[in-house]
Amino acid sequence: MDFNLSEEHIMIREAARNFAQTELLPGVIERDEKQQFPDTLVKKMGELGFLGVMVDPKYGGSGMDAISYVIIMEELSKIDASASVIVSVNNSLVCYGMEAFGSEAQKEKYLTKLATGEYIGAFCLSEPEAGSDATSQKTTAIDKGDYYLLNGTKNWITNGGRADVYLVIAQTDRDKGSHGINAFIIEKGMEGFHIGPKENKLGIRGSDTHTLQFNDVKVPKENRIGDDGSGFRFAMKTLAGGRIGIAAQALGIASGAYELALKYSKERKAFGTEICNHQAIAFKLADMHTEIEAARHLVMKAAWDKDQGNDYNVSSATAKLFASTVAMRHTTEAVQIHGGNGFVKEYHVERLMRDAKITQIYEGTSEIQKIVISRTLTRD
Ligand code: CAA
């Protein structure tokens, strides 16, 4: 077993770290305060290949592995989790969903643009009454012969106002339960598709989150992804990969906060010495280091499973459950180590603490991850 990163992975980490430090860091506080979407930075991330990391180069992607993807996600998330969620949704949910399940024509038309950042994608599963309980979709897509007629509301959609392409999950035959669900490609501007107001959020405020409304949207038949009735499986498989990206985001938020806390504790003096020399602080740092290292191993294992072609349903849920818990706990500790300075924006840790919370909620709450893990453990 080799725990060393390859030369290539080290280079990717340097590129992502350099981009985060030089491009994301300078405006991150302002974007958070003003809820500004990082348009220009998203374009730059597209140019660097960060928006189609694992996509086959024949569709314009970078053709890298999942290990590279989590390395990039960790580095971006140390500095700006709003930027990294845009990367995560575009890569794990939209590009992966389309590459794994889409038709050749869909890949030619959409994936080639999504992988380069010319288009941004959104993934629309959650509804006002179907967030965790994903089979209870109220959004319907009724087969009208030449087209599907789409009606319903989707909530908390990342990239909601900025996306060009939306993957929308809808019920086509209620009697068939999870086998009566399909996924569709919806383009911005289709008649009857309305983007609701932007959410005013606790964290990841630089990302763009909206409610979406579909009123009698005529969806061409060729925009259905995969076989009839395959939409729930599509969503679950896609989310399993998405959880690897969010686990890496949580890891990045935690390690970003830890690095800031470590640096601060070596500079700040109290009672005649740097505060890292007080055991109360030193023990916090040891706990942070230990749990972040454990989270990194789980994230890497889930990414490795994906690269090997192993089932990653449980390893991705395990990584997300643990890394998001660590992110919440240790960003709070990082604020504590900073004392009063931790409570003001210029020290960055309060933002990381606010951003950490969403990693315990989106792409399945921590409770959902426990359902996914325990079901497999208890299966006969
Ligand atoms: N891969 C493939 N198939 C799967 C699967 C997976 N990971 N999980 C379930 N399925 C299949 C099952 O095998 C089953 O198929 P059969 O009927 O043929 O046996 C079918 O799907 C139904 O499965 P379940 O009975 O297990 O479904 P369930 O309704 O009990 O729910 C759940 C399972 C795990 C709780 C699921 O509903 C779930 O993951 N919910 C959370 C959804 C979620 O993550 N929402 C977040 C929204 S997206 C987001 O946050 C994006 C963003 O903007 C950042």
XYZ file of C-alpha atoms and ligand atoms in Angstrom:
434
model
C 0.000 0.000 0.000
C 1.432 3.361 -1.034
C 0.193 6.459 0.796
C 2.407 8.835 -1.216
C 0.810 11.082 -3.793
C 2.145 10.612 -7.320
C 4.198 13.371 -8.980
C 1.139 14.209 -11.068
C -1.137 14.475 -8.030
C 1.392 16.735 -6.298
C 1.443 19.002 -9.367
C -2.361 19.132 -9.425
C -2.381 20.021 -5.725
C 0.120 22.823 -6.344
C -1.952 24.197 -9.235
C -5.168 24.172 -7.177
C -3.423 25.627 -4.109
C -1.842 28.371 -6.166
C -5.158 29.262 -7.807
C -6.928 29.324 -4.427
C -4.279 31.580 -2.858
C -3.832 34.008 -5.730
C -7.314 34.125 -7.262
C -9.913 33.000 -4.711
C -8.487 34.484 -1.512
C -8.341 38.208 -2.413
C -12.116 38.766 -2.771
C -13.502 35.940 -0.685
C -14.709 38.050 2.269
C -16.450 40.547 0.005
C -18.129 37.858 -2.090
C -19.398 36.222 1.097
C -20.701 39.516 2.485
C -22.396 40.629 -0.737
C -23.487 37.150 -1.846
C -21.575 37.631 -5.108
C -21.278 34.745 -7.526
C -17.645 34.448 -8.730
C -18.387 34.664 -12.489
C -14.860 35.512 -13.649
C -13.284 32.971 -11.335
C -15.603 30.245 -12.605
C -14.410 30.982 -16.141
C -10.800 30.725 -14.959
C -11.526 27.429 -13.205
C -12.969 26.185 -16.495
C -9.749 27.158 -18.283
C -7.729 25.247 -15.690
C -9.838 22.137 -16.287
C -11.429 22.191 -12.819
C -15.004 22.026 -14.112
C -14.662 18.770 -16.024
C -11.939 17.076 -13.992
C -12.950 13.453 -14.618
C -14.597 13.908 -18.016
C -13.093 12.083 -20.989
C -10.904 14.476 -23.062
C -12.955 13.544 -26.145
C -15.790 15.577 -24.535
C -13.477 18.416 -23.555
C -12.715 17.160 -20.051
C -9.407 16.867 -18.198
C -9.503 13.058 -18.081
C -8.152 12.958 -14.539
C -9.029 10.489 -11.785
C -11.208 10.910 -8.699
C -8.108 11.273 -6.484
C -7.160 14.379 -8.501
C -10.701 15.647 -8.109
C -10.707 15.397 -4.291
C -7.270 17.015 -4.138
C -8.595 19.975 -6.144
C -11.761 20.135 -4.035
C -9.787 20.162 -0.771
C -7.474 22.950 -1.914
C -10.258 25.199 -3.255
C -12.409 24.585 -0.164
C -9.639 25.645 2.231
C -10.117 29.141 0.891
C -13.571 29.403 -0.692
C -16.273 26.777 -0.240
C -18.675 28.851 -2.344
C -16.398 28.422 -5.346
C -15.820 24.755 -4.589
C -19.522 23.868 -4.451
C -19.895 25.243 -7.977
C -17.040 22.936 -8.995
C -18.540 20.004 -7.099
C -22.037 20.243 -8.564
C -20.741 20.761 -12.093
C -18.311 17.834 -11.882
C -19.939 15.208 -9.683
C -23.591 15.685 -10.392
C -23.959 17.240 -13.826
C -20.901 16.103 -15.841
C -20.782 12.665 -14.231
C -24.545 12.148 -14.586
C -24.429 13.042 -18.237
C -21.278 11.110 -19.085
C -22.399 7.940 -17.264
C -26.055 7.895 -18.304
C -26.542 10.336 -21.216
C -26.838 9.527 -24.910
C -24.029 10.285 -27.347
C -26.064 13.167 -28.763
C -26.599 14.641 -25.261
C -22.890 14.374 -24.527
C -21.993 16.079 -27.806
C -24.503 18.848 -27.260
C -24.102 19.556 -23.534
C -21.203 17.715 -21.907
C -18.623 19.237 -24.241
C -19.664 22.692 -23.001
C -20.149 21.732 -19.333
C -16.719 20.114 -19.097
C -14.934 23.265 -20.236
C -16.967 25.755 -18.194
C -18.620 27.300 -21.247
C -21.842 26.070 -19.614
C -22.572 25.686 -15.912
C -24.875 22.927 -14.714
C -27.378 22.454 -11.893
C -28.868 19.293 -10.383
C -32.528 19.528 -9.383
C -33.791 16.811 -7.080
C -34.877 18.501 -3.818
C -38.417 19.792 -3.468
C -40.312 21.598 -0.731
C -41.571 18.193 0.503
C -38.964 15.845 -0.937
C -35.448 16.658 0.214
C -34.344 13.526 2.067
C -37.320 11.425 0.966
C -36.283 11.539 -2.672
C -38.846 9.010 -3.984
C -41.705 11.363 -3.030
C -41.194 13.676 -6.011
C -44.173 15.968 -6.607
C -42.741 17.390 -9.824
C -44.380 15.562 -12.729
C -43.333 15.006 -16.323
C -46.288 13.591 -18.217
C -45.686 11.794 -21.505
C -47.651 13.655 -24.190
C -46.429 11.656 -27.145
C -43.962 14.043 -28.777
C -42.785 15.599 -25.540
C -43.022 15.485 -21.723
C -44.996 18.186 -19.922
C -43.043 19.258 -16.840
C -44.716 20.866 -13.793
C -43.445 21.446 -10.276
C -41.095 23.257 -7.922
C -37.487 22.529 -6.996
C -35.794 23.983 -3.925
C -32.293 24.970 -2.804
C -30.794 24.509 -6.252
C -27.073 25.266 -6.356
C -26.147 27.343 -9.459
C -29.928 27.880 -9.764
C -29.777 31.316 -11.352
C -26.466 30.913 -13.149
C -26.749 27.528 -14.824
C -27.270 27.009 -18.537
C -28.285 23.365 -18.206
C -30.430 21.799 -15.454
C -30.789 18.082 -14.749
C -34.322 17.787 -13.363
C -35.732 14.695 -11.647
C -39.486 14.219 -12.025
C -42.217 11.642 -11.567
C -43.566 10.246 -14.834
C -45.723 7.447 -13.377
C -46.640 7.696 -9.704
C -47.952 4.097 -9.541
C -44.478 2.777 -10.298
C -42.848 4.491 -7.264
C -39.093 4.861 -7.631
C -39.316 3.125 -11.035
C -41.668 5.837 -12.332
C -39.071 8.596 -12.052
C -36.997 10.097 -14.880
C -34.232 12.654 -15.276
C -34.461 15.379 -17.914
C -32.166 17.996 -19.412
C -33.747 21.440 -19.212
C -32.174 24.491 -20.796
C -32.384 27.981 -19.352
C -34.939 29.993 -21.284
C -37.345 27.151 -22.059
C -40.899 28.466 -22.013
C -42.553 28.003 -18.606
C -39.248 27.673 -16.713
C -38.941 30.381 -14.035
C -36.073 31.099 -11.683
C -37.287 32.211 -8.237
C -35.554 34.604 -5.842
C -32.059 33.916 -4.562
C -31.796 32.400 -1.056
C -30.123 34.480 1.670
C -27.959 31.821 3.291
C -25.929 31.255 6.475
C -22.922 29.971 4.537
C -21.535 29.360 1.036
C -22.988 32.803 0.350
C -20.950 33.310 -2.827
C -22.809 30.411 -4.419
C -26.114 30.926 -6.138
C -29.107 29.084 -4.642
C -32.664 29.406 -5.949
C -36.113 27.880 -6.038
C -37.082 26.879 -9.578
C -40.573 26.712 -10.989
C -41.693 24.649 -13.984
C -45.102 25.515 -15.436
C -46.114 23.385 -18.426
C -42.568 23.201 -19.770
C -42.513 21.139 -22.980
C -39.468 18.895 -22.744
C -38.374 17.190 -25.986
C -38.321 13.392 -25.758
C -34.614 13.324 -26.596
C -33.912 15.277 -23.391
C -34.770 12.330 -21.142
C -31.619 10.761 -19.711
C -31.389 6.971 -19.950
C -34.155 4.387 -20.176
C -37.707 5.158 -19.098
C -37.976 4.824 -15.309
C -34.240 5.006 -14.624
C -34.298 8.487 -13.024
C -34.190 7.443 -9.364
C -31.259 5.112 -9.909
C -29.592 7.903 -11.929
C -30.072 10.316 -9.014
C -28.823 7.895 -6.345
C -25.761 6.797 -8.321
C -24.914 10.394 -9.152
C -25.356 11.520 -5.550
C -23.043 8.737 -4.348
C -20.263 10.329 -6.395
C -21.403 13.794 -5.334
C -20.862 12.804 -1.724
C -17.168 12.193 -2.454
C -16.900 15.796 -3.692
C -18.735 17.197 -0.664
C -16.667 15.036 1.687
C -13.570 16.601 0.079
C -15.134 20.030 0.475
C -15.732 19.368 4.188
C -12.144 18.150 4.500
C -10.894 21.341 2.871
C -12.997 23.578 5.124
C -11.664 21.710 8.192
C -8.035 21.733 7.070
C -8.241 25.398 6.036
C -9.496 26.316 9.505
C -6.863 24.129 11.155
C -4.012 25.752 9.196
C -5.243 29.216 10.199
C -5.623 28.183 13.850
C -2.154 26.602 13.946
C -0.534 29.714 12.470
C -2.439 32.034 14.804
C -1.560 29.962 17.871
C 2.151 30.319 17.055
C 1.880 34.112 16.780
C -0.606 35.131 19.440
C 0.836 35.530 22.917
C -1.002 35.234 26.236
C 0.357 34.781 29.759
C 3.896 35.395 28.507
C 4.077 32.823 25.714
C 2.593 31.889 22.333
C -0.791 30.304 22.982
C 0.247 27.030 21.239
C 2.443 26.448 24.302
C -0.618 26.245 26.527
C -1.855 22.693 26.763
C -5.477 23.802 26.384
C -4.638 24.978 22.861
C -2.014 22.332 22.043
C -4.485 19.514 22.757
C -7.088 21.147 20.517
C -4.510 21.273 17.708
C -3.620 17.606 18.244
C -7.285 16.593 18.080
C -7.827 18.686 14.955
C -4.804 17.190 13.214
C -5.829 13.635 14.130
C -9.423 13.848 12.994
C -8.619 15.787 9.808
C -6.030 13.166 8.896
C -8.628 10.426 9.489
C -11.148 12.316 7.332
C -8.543 12.637 4.551
C -8.007 8.870 4.568
C -11.756 8.241 4.236
C -12.081 10.778 1.422
C -9.121 9.282 -0.449
C -10.478 5.752 0.067
C -13.862 6.711 -1.413
C -12.158 8.382 -4.404
C -9.885 5.357 -4.812
C -12.915 3.042 -4.781
C -14.421 5.092 -7.606
C -11.177 4.993 -9.594
C -10.884 1.221 -9.124
C -14.442 0.591 -10.286
C -15.422 -0.632 -6.790
C -18.833 0.103 -5.327
C -18.511 3.458 -3.530
C -22.009 3.895 -2.160
C -20.952 3.203 1.436
C -17.422 4.603 1.295
C -18.716 7.921 -0.083
C -21.438 8.170 2.591
C -18.910 7.244 5.299
C -16.438 9.864 4.093
C -19.110 12.559 3.891
C -20.583 11.716 7.302
C -17.212 11.834 9.045
C -15.607 14.721 7.145
C -18.654 16.971 7.591
C -18.763 16.238 11.346
C -15.047 17.023 11.585
C -15.543 20.226 9.566
C -18.258 21.492 11.904
C -16.414 20.530 15.084
C -13.016 21.866 14.117
C -14.068 25.095 12.437
C -15.795 25.858 15.753
C -12.540 25.028 17.568
C -10.596 27.233 15.149
C -12.871 30.151 16.062
C -12.312 29.337 19.758
C -8.510 29.326 19.333
C -8.740 32.741 17.642
C -10.780 34.100 20.590
C -12.335 37.493 19.837
C -10.488 37.666 16.517
C -12.235 34.486 15.453
C -15.551 36.293 15.632
C -14.610 38.931 13.051
C -14.540 38.400 9.315
C -10.953 39.314 8.460
C -9.586 36.184 10.172
C -11.639 33.900 7.857
C -12.468 31.213 10.436
C -16.004 32.472 11.162
C -16.817 32.099 7.437
C -15.374 28.592 7.384
C -17.518 27.743 10.437
C -20.653 29.002 8.679
C -19.691 27.201 5.463
C -19.050 23.926 7.311
C -22.700 23.556 8.322
C -24.019 22.946 4.818
C -21.742 19.910 4.394
C -23.895 18.170 7.033
C -27.035 18.985 5.045
C -26.666 18.925 1.261
C -26.323 15.847 -0.924
C -28.029 14.034 1.930
C -28.022 15.068 5.582
C -25.800 13.229 8.069
C -28.888 11.219 9.010
C -29.305 10.129 5.356
C -25.654 9.044 5.227
C -26.332 6.856 8.281
C -29.325 5.312 6.478
C -27.192 4.560 3.423
C -24.395 3.022 5.539
C -26.553 1.070 7.995
C -28.822 -0.416 5.318
C -25.821 -2.025 3.689
C -24.411 -3.218 7.018
C -27.668 -4.833 8.086
C -28.581 -6.340 4.705
C -28.726 -10.186 4.791
N -27.329 3.311 -6.551
C -28.144 2.649 -7.375
N -29.427 2.360 -7.068
C -29.893 2.796 -5.873
C -29.071 3.496 -4.959
C -27.731 3.752 -5.350
N -26.900 4.421 -4.568
N -29.800 3.804 -3.866
C -31.037 3.285 -4.087
N -31.087 2.697 -5.297
C -32.219 1.981 -5.907
C -32.594 0.804 -5.014
O -31.836 -0.341 -5.339
C -34.066 0.614 -5.329
O -34.191 -0.091 -6.540
P -35.206 -1.368 -6.637
O -36.557 -0.796 -6.355
O -35.024 -1.829 -8.028
O -34.778 -2.338 -5.597
C -34.544 2.031 -5.603
O -33.382 2.802 -5.928
C -35.238 2.638 -4.399
O -34.329 2.589 -3.318
P -34.760 2.734 -1.802
O -36.000 1.922 -1.527
O -33.564 2.477 -0.974
O -35.182 4.282 -1.744
P -35.666 5.162 -0.551
O -36.743 6.034 -0.998
O -35.918 4.311 0.663
O -34.452 6.180 -0.268
C -32.464 7.178 0.392
C -33.187 5.915 -0.121
C -31.037 6.724 0.567
C -32.980 7.720 1.710
C -32.564 8.265 -0.708
O -33.877 8.756 -0.829
C -31.615 9.437 -0.519
O -30.395 9.316 -0.762
N -32.116 10.603 -0.089
C -31.323 11.833 0.022
C -31.366 12.605 -1.249
C -30.353 13.707 -1.269
O -29.168 13.468 -1.110
N -30.806 14.922 -1.526
C -29.943 16.037 -1.705
C -30.309 16.811 -2.923
S -29.088 17.133 -4.120
C -28.093 18.344 -3.569
O -28.011 18.634 -2.417
C -27.250 18.981 -4.634
C -26.746 20.360 -4.359
O -27.305 21.341 -4.817
C -25.460 20.560 -3.656
